[in-house]
Amino acid sequence: MERICGMMEQLITKNRHEKVRTNDKFSPEAVDRTLRELDGNLLEEVDASEYTDACLSIIDDLLPIIHDGLGSLADENAEKSSFADSLGEVKKRRSDAKEKHETDLDAAVEVVRIALEGALIHHYSVSRAVANQDFAETLAELIRNQGLDIELDYEESAARGDVDVLLSELISVIRTEVTRSKGARLRRLLEEHNGSVNRTAAATEFAFSEILETLQTMYDDNEIADVEVTFE
C-alpha cells in the first residue's frame, strides 16, 4: 500500500490525474477498500490511545487545508457556507474524542473514527468545489476573451462555481457555430474584421476565393454599402 500510495502521489504531483483512474496497476476504489480493511485491523494491533492520537493528528492536518479551500471559494458559492456549517460537527466530534481520550478510550476511538471520516469527506468535497470554481472561472475567461454571444450571466455563474451550467451554454454556442452555414460564418467573420479580406483570410481557414465569392453575394444582396480596393 505504501508503494501504491507513493505512485498515486507522484501522478498527482505531476498533474497526471487521468492516470490515477486509467492505470493498470491499481484503482482508487481498491485502494480505498484496502485502507479501510487495514484501519479495521489496526484496532486489534495497536493501543487504543495511540490509535486515537493518530486519528486526531490526521484531522489536525486536514482542517487547515479545508479552511484554506473554503476561503478560496467566492462568497456567491453556496457550498462555502454549507461546508462551513457541517465542518462544525466534525470539530465538535474531534473535541469530544479528545475529552473521552482521558476517560473512556473505547468511546474515544468510536468518536474519533467518525470525526476522521467527516474530515476526509470535507477535504474531498471542498477540494472538488475549489476545482469546480477554478474550472468555472476558466470557462468564464474563455467566454469573455472570445467575445462569445451567451445570454447567461457567465460571471455570476463562475462565482457560484456552476460548471455544468457554463459548459451547457458553451457547448450550445459551439454547436450553433459548427452548424452555421459557411456563408453565414464568412459574413460574421467579415463583419468582425470590418470587411477586410486580408484580415479575414489571415484569421480563418477560408481561402481568398471563398471570401471574395461571399463578398460578391453580399454585394448582390445589397448588404455592402461601400467597397474600397487597396493594394499592399
Short mmCIF file of C-alpha atoms in Angstrom, two decimals:
data_model
loop_
_atom_site.label_atom_id
_atom_site.label_comp_id
_atom_site.label_asym_id
_atom_site.label_seq_id
_atom_site.Cartn_x
_atom_site.Cartn_y
_atom_site.Cartn_z
CA MET A 1 0.00 0.00 0.00
CA GLU A 2 2.86 2.38 0.72
CA ARG A 3 4.25 1.74 -2.76
CA ILE A 4 0.86 2.26 -4.42
CA CYS A 5 0.16 5.43 -2.43
CA GLY A 6 3.60 6.70 -3.45
CA MET A 7 2.76 6.06 -7.11
CA MET A 8 -0.56 7.90 -6.72
CA GLU A 9 1.16 10.86 -5.08
CA GLN A 10 3.72 11.09 -7.91
CA LEU A 11 1.00 11.03 -10.57
CA ILE A 12 -0.99 13.74 -8.79
CA THR A 13 2.12 15.88 -8.24
CA LYS A 14 2.82 15.71 -11.98
CA ASN A 15 -0.82 16.63 -12.77
CA ARG A 16 -1.38 13.27 -14.44
CA HIS A 17 -4.71 12.80 -12.71
CA GLU A 18 -6.23 10.74 -15.51
CA LYS A 19 -3.60 8.04 -14.90
CA VAL A 20 -4.87 7.60 -11.35
CA ARG A 21 -8.10 6.33 -12.92
CA THR A 22 -6.81 4.56 -16.01
CA ASN A 23 -3.58 2.81 -14.99
CA ASP A 24 -3.46 -0.99 -14.84
CA LYS A 25 -1.61 -1.30 -11.52
CA PHE A 26 -4.26 -0.08 -9.08
CA SER A 27 -7.65 1.58 -8.80
CA PRO A 28 -8.72 4.25 -6.29
CA GLU A 29 -11.67 2.06 -5.28
CA ALA A 30 -9.42 -0.90 -4.48
CA VAL A 31 -7.05 1.35 -2.54
CA ASP A 32 -9.97 2.71 -0.51
CA ARG A 33 -11.21 -0.80 0.32
CA THR A 34 -7.74 -1.96 1.36
CA LEU A 35 -7.14 1.09 3.54
CA ARG A 36 -10.45 0.51 5.31
CA GLU A 37 -9.52 -3.12 5.93
CA LEU A 38 -6.14 -2.08 7.30
CA ASP A 39 -7.82 0.51 9.51
CA GLY A 40 -10.10 -2.16 10.96
CA ASN A 41 -7.14 -4.46 11.62
CA LEU A 42 -5.19 -1.68 13.34
CA LEU A 43 -7.64 -1.67 16.22
CA GLU A 44 -6.55 -5.21 17.05
CA GLU A 45 -2.84 -4.47 16.71
CA VAL A 46 -2.24 -1.05 18.25
CA ASP A 47 -3.08 0.61 21.54
CA ALA A 48 -6.42 2.47 21.54
CA SER A 49 -4.73 5.58 22.91
CA GLU A 50 -2.12 5.53 20.14
CA TYR A 51 -4.83 4.97 17.51
CA THR A 52 -6.89 7.92 18.82
CA ASP A 53 -3.83 10.18 18.84
CA ALA A 54 -3.01 9.20 15.24
CA CYS A 55 -6.55 9.97 14.05
CA LEU A 56 -6.58 13.29 15.88
CA SER A 57 -3.23 14.18 14.26
CA ILE A 58 -4.63 13.46 10.78
CA ILE A 59 -7.70 15.58 11.50
CA ASP A 60 -5.49 18.42 12.70
CA ASP A 61 -3.51 18.21 9.44
CA LEU A 62 -6.67 18.25 7.32
CA LEU A 63 -8.51 21.13 8.98
CA PRO A 64 -6.16 23.95 7.80
CA ILE A 65 -6.30 22.58 4.23
CA ILE A 66 -10.10 22.51 4.38
CA HIS A 67 -10.21 26.07 5.75
CA ASP A 68 -7.88 27.32 3.00
CA GLY A 69 -10.13 25.72 0.39
CA LEU A 70 -13.26 27.28 1.87
CA GLY A 71 -11.53 30.65 2.00
CA SER A 72 -10.72 30.47 -1.72
CA LEU A 73 -14.38 29.95 -2.69
CA ALA A 74 -16.34 33.02 -3.74
CA ASP A 75 -18.98 34.30 -1.34
CA GLU A 76 -21.62 33.59 -4.00
CA ASN A 77 -20.71 29.89 -3.92
CA ALA A 78 -23.40 28.18 -1.82
CA GLU A 79 -21.02 25.35 -0.89
CA LYS A 80 -18.84 27.80 1.04
CA SER A 81 -21.42 28.32 3.78
CA SER A 82 -22.87 24.79 3.70
CA PHE A 83 -19.46 23.15 4.19
CA ALA A 84 -18.51 25.67 6.86
CA ASP A 85 -21.66 24.75 8.83
CA SER A 86 -21.19 20.98 8.56
CA LEU A 87 -17.50 21.28 9.39
CA GLY A 88 -18.56 22.48 12.84
CA GLU A 89 -19.88 18.98 13.57
CA VAL A 90 -16.51 17.47 12.69
CA LYS A 91 -14.76 19.87 15.06
CA LYS A 92 -17.26 19.04 17.82
CA ARG A 93 -16.60 15.29 17.45
CA ARG A 94 -12.88 15.99 17.46
CA SER A 95 -13.22 17.84 20.76
CA ASP A 96 -15.40 15.04 22.17
CA ALA A 97 -12.76 12.47 21.19
CA LYS A 98 -10.08 14.49 22.98
CA GLU A 99 -12.18 14.64 26.15
CA LYS A 100 -13.06 10.93 26.07
CA HIS A 101 -9.41 10.09 25.42
CA GLU A 102 -8.78 10.79 29.08
CA THR A 103 -11.76 8.87 30.49
CA ASP A 104 -13.15 6.28 28.04
CA LEU A 105 -10.78 5.04 25.33
CA ASP A 106 -13.35 2.79 23.61
CA ALA A 107 -15.75 5.70 23.27
CA ALA A 108 -12.88 7.94 22.12
CA VAL A 109 -11.99 5.51 19.32
CA GLU A 110 -15.59 5.35 18.14
CA VAL A 111 -16.00 9.13 18.11
CA VAL A 112 -12.61 9.88 16.54
CA ARG A 113 -13.25 7.46 13.67
CA ILE A 114 -16.49 9.31 12.86
CA ALA A 115 -14.68 12.64 13.13
CA LEU A 116 -11.89 11.45 10.82
CA GLU A 117 -14.38 10.15 8.26
CA GLY A 118 -16.12 13.54 8.35
CA ALA A 119 -12.84 15.39 7.92
CA LEU A 120 -11.88 13.21 4.95
CA ILE A 121 -15.28 13.75 3.31
CA HIS A 122 -14.98 17.51 3.78
CA HIS A 123 -11.45 17.51 2.41
CA TYR A 124 -12.64 15.70 -0.72
CA SER A 125 -15.81 17.79 -1.13
CA VAL A 126 -14.13 21.15 -0.58
CA SER A 127 -11.27 20.22 -2.94
CA ARG A 128 -13.84 19.30 -5.57
CA ALA A 129 -15.72 22.58 -5.02
CA VAL A 130 -12.48 24.56 -5.41
CA ALA A 131 -11.64 22.67 -8.61
CA ASN A 132 -15.15 23.33 -9.95
CA GLN A 133 -14.87 27.03 -9.24
CA ASP A 134 -11.41 27.23 -10.84
CA PHE A 135 -12.77 25.47 -13.92
CA ALA A 136 -15.85 27.71 -13.99
CA GLU A 137 -13.65 30.82 -13.83
CA THR A 138 -11.51 29.45 -16.68
CA LEU A 139 -14.64 28.90 -18.79
CA ALA A 140 -15.86 32.43 -17.99
CA GLU A 141 -12.48 33.84 -19.04
CA LEU A 142 -12.68 31.90 -22.30
CA ILE A 143 -16.17 33.24 -23.00
CA ARG A 144 -15.06 36.79 -22.16
CA ASN A 145 -11.86 36.68 -24.24
CA GLN A 146 -13.55 35.11 -27.24
CA GLY A 147 -16.49 37.50 -27.09
CA LEU A 148 -18.95 34.63 -27.39
CA ASP A 149 -22.62 35.54 -27.67
CA ILE A 150 -24.02 34.00 -24.49
CA GLU A 151 -27.15 35.34 -22.82
CA LEU A 152 -26.25 33.74 -19.50
CA ASP A 153 -24.59 35.90 -16.84
CA TYR A 154 -21.44 33.81 -17.02
CA GLU A 155 -19.51 35.92 -14.48
CA GLU A 156 -22.15 35.20 -11.85
CA SER A 157 -22.22 31.52 -12.78
CA ALA A 158 -18.44 31.37 -12.40
CA ALA A 159 -18.65 32.94 -8.94
CA ARG A 160 -21.18 30.27 -7.96
CA GLY A 161 -18.99 27.54 -9.41
CA ASP A 162 -21.75 26.42 -11.81
CA VAL A 163 -19.54 24.38 -14.13
CA ASP A 164 -22.41 22.34 -15.58
CA VAL A 165 -24.40 25.47 -16.50
CA LEU A 166 -21.41 27.14 -18.14
CA LEU A 167 -20.45 24.00 -20.04
CA SER A 168 -24.00 23.57 -21.28
CA GLU A 169 -24.13 27.15 -22.56
CA LEU A 170 -20.68 26.91 -24.11
CA ILE A 171 -21.49 23.63 -25.88
CA SER A 172 -24.71 25.15 -27.18
CA VAL A 173 -22.85 28.14 -28.65
CA ILE A 174 -20.18 25.90 -30.19
CA ARG A 175 -22.81 23.60 -31.67
CA THR A 176 -24.56 26.61 -33.22
CA GLU A 177 -21.27 27.84 -34.63
CA VAL A 178 -20.40 24.46 -36.11
CA THR A 179 -23.78 24.03 -37.77
CA ARG A 180 -23.81 27.56 -39.12
CA SER A 181 -23.56 27.65 -42.91
CA LYS A 182 -20.26 28.62 -44.48
CA GLY A 183 -21.77 31.76 -45.95
CA ALA A 184 -23.21 32.87 -42.64
CA ARG A 185 -19.89 32.22 -40.91
CA LEU A 186 -17.99 34.21 -43.50
CA ARG A 187 -20.49 37.06 -43.23
CA ARG A 188 -19.97 37.19 -39.48
CA LEU A 189 -16.19 36.96 -39.79
CA LEU A 190 -16.12 39.75 -42.35
CA GLU A 191 -18.23 41.89 -40.05
CA GLU A 192 -15.83 41.19 -37.17
CA HIS A 193 -12.88 42.30 -39.34
CA ASN A 194 -14.63 45.38 -40.75
CA GLY A 195 -14.94 43.79 -44.18
CA SER A 196 -11.19 43.37 -44.61
CA VAL A 197 -10.45 40.39 -46.86
CA ASN A 198 -6.82 40.32 -45.77
CA ARG A 199 -7.57 40.21 -42.06
CA THR A 200 -10.37 37.69 -42.51
CA ALA A 201 -8.15 35.36 -44.56
CA ALA A 202 -5.33 35.65 -42.03
CA ALA A 203 -7.60 34.87 -39.08
CA THR A 204 -9.54 31.97 -40.60
CA GLU A 205 -9.16 28.81 -42.66
CA PHE A 206 -11.10 30.26 -45.62
CA ALA A 207 -9.34 30.80 -48.93
CA PHE A 208 -9.23 34.19 -50.61
CA SER A 209 -11.51 32.98 -53.39
CA GLU A 210 -14.19 31.83 -50.93
CA ILE A 211 -14.13 35.19 -49.19
CA LEU A 212 -14.41 37.07 -52.47
CA GLU A 213 -17.36 34.90 -53.55
CA THR A 214 -19.11 35.72 -50.29
CA LEU A 215 -18.40 39.42 -50.78
CA GLN A 216 -19.89 39.20 -54.27
CA THR A 217 -23.04 37.59 -52.87
CA MET A 218 -23.29 40.21 -50.12
CA TYR A 219 -22.86 42.94 -52.74
CA ASP A 220 -25.59 41.43 -54.92
CA ASP A 221 -27.87 41.27 -51.87
CA ASN A 222 -27.21 44.95 -51.09
CA GLU A 223 -25.55 44.01 -47.80
CA ILE A 224 -22.42 46.02 -48.65
CA ALA A 225 -22.75 49.77 -48.56
CA ASP A 226 -19.26 50.66 -49.81
CA VAL A 227 -16.28 48.92 -51.37
CA GLU A 228 -12.68 50.10 -51.02
CA VAL A 229 -9.90 48.45 -53.00
CA THR A 230 -6.31 48.92 -51.77
CA PHE A 231 -3.03 47.34 -52.92
CA GLU A 232 -0.43 46.38 -50.33
#
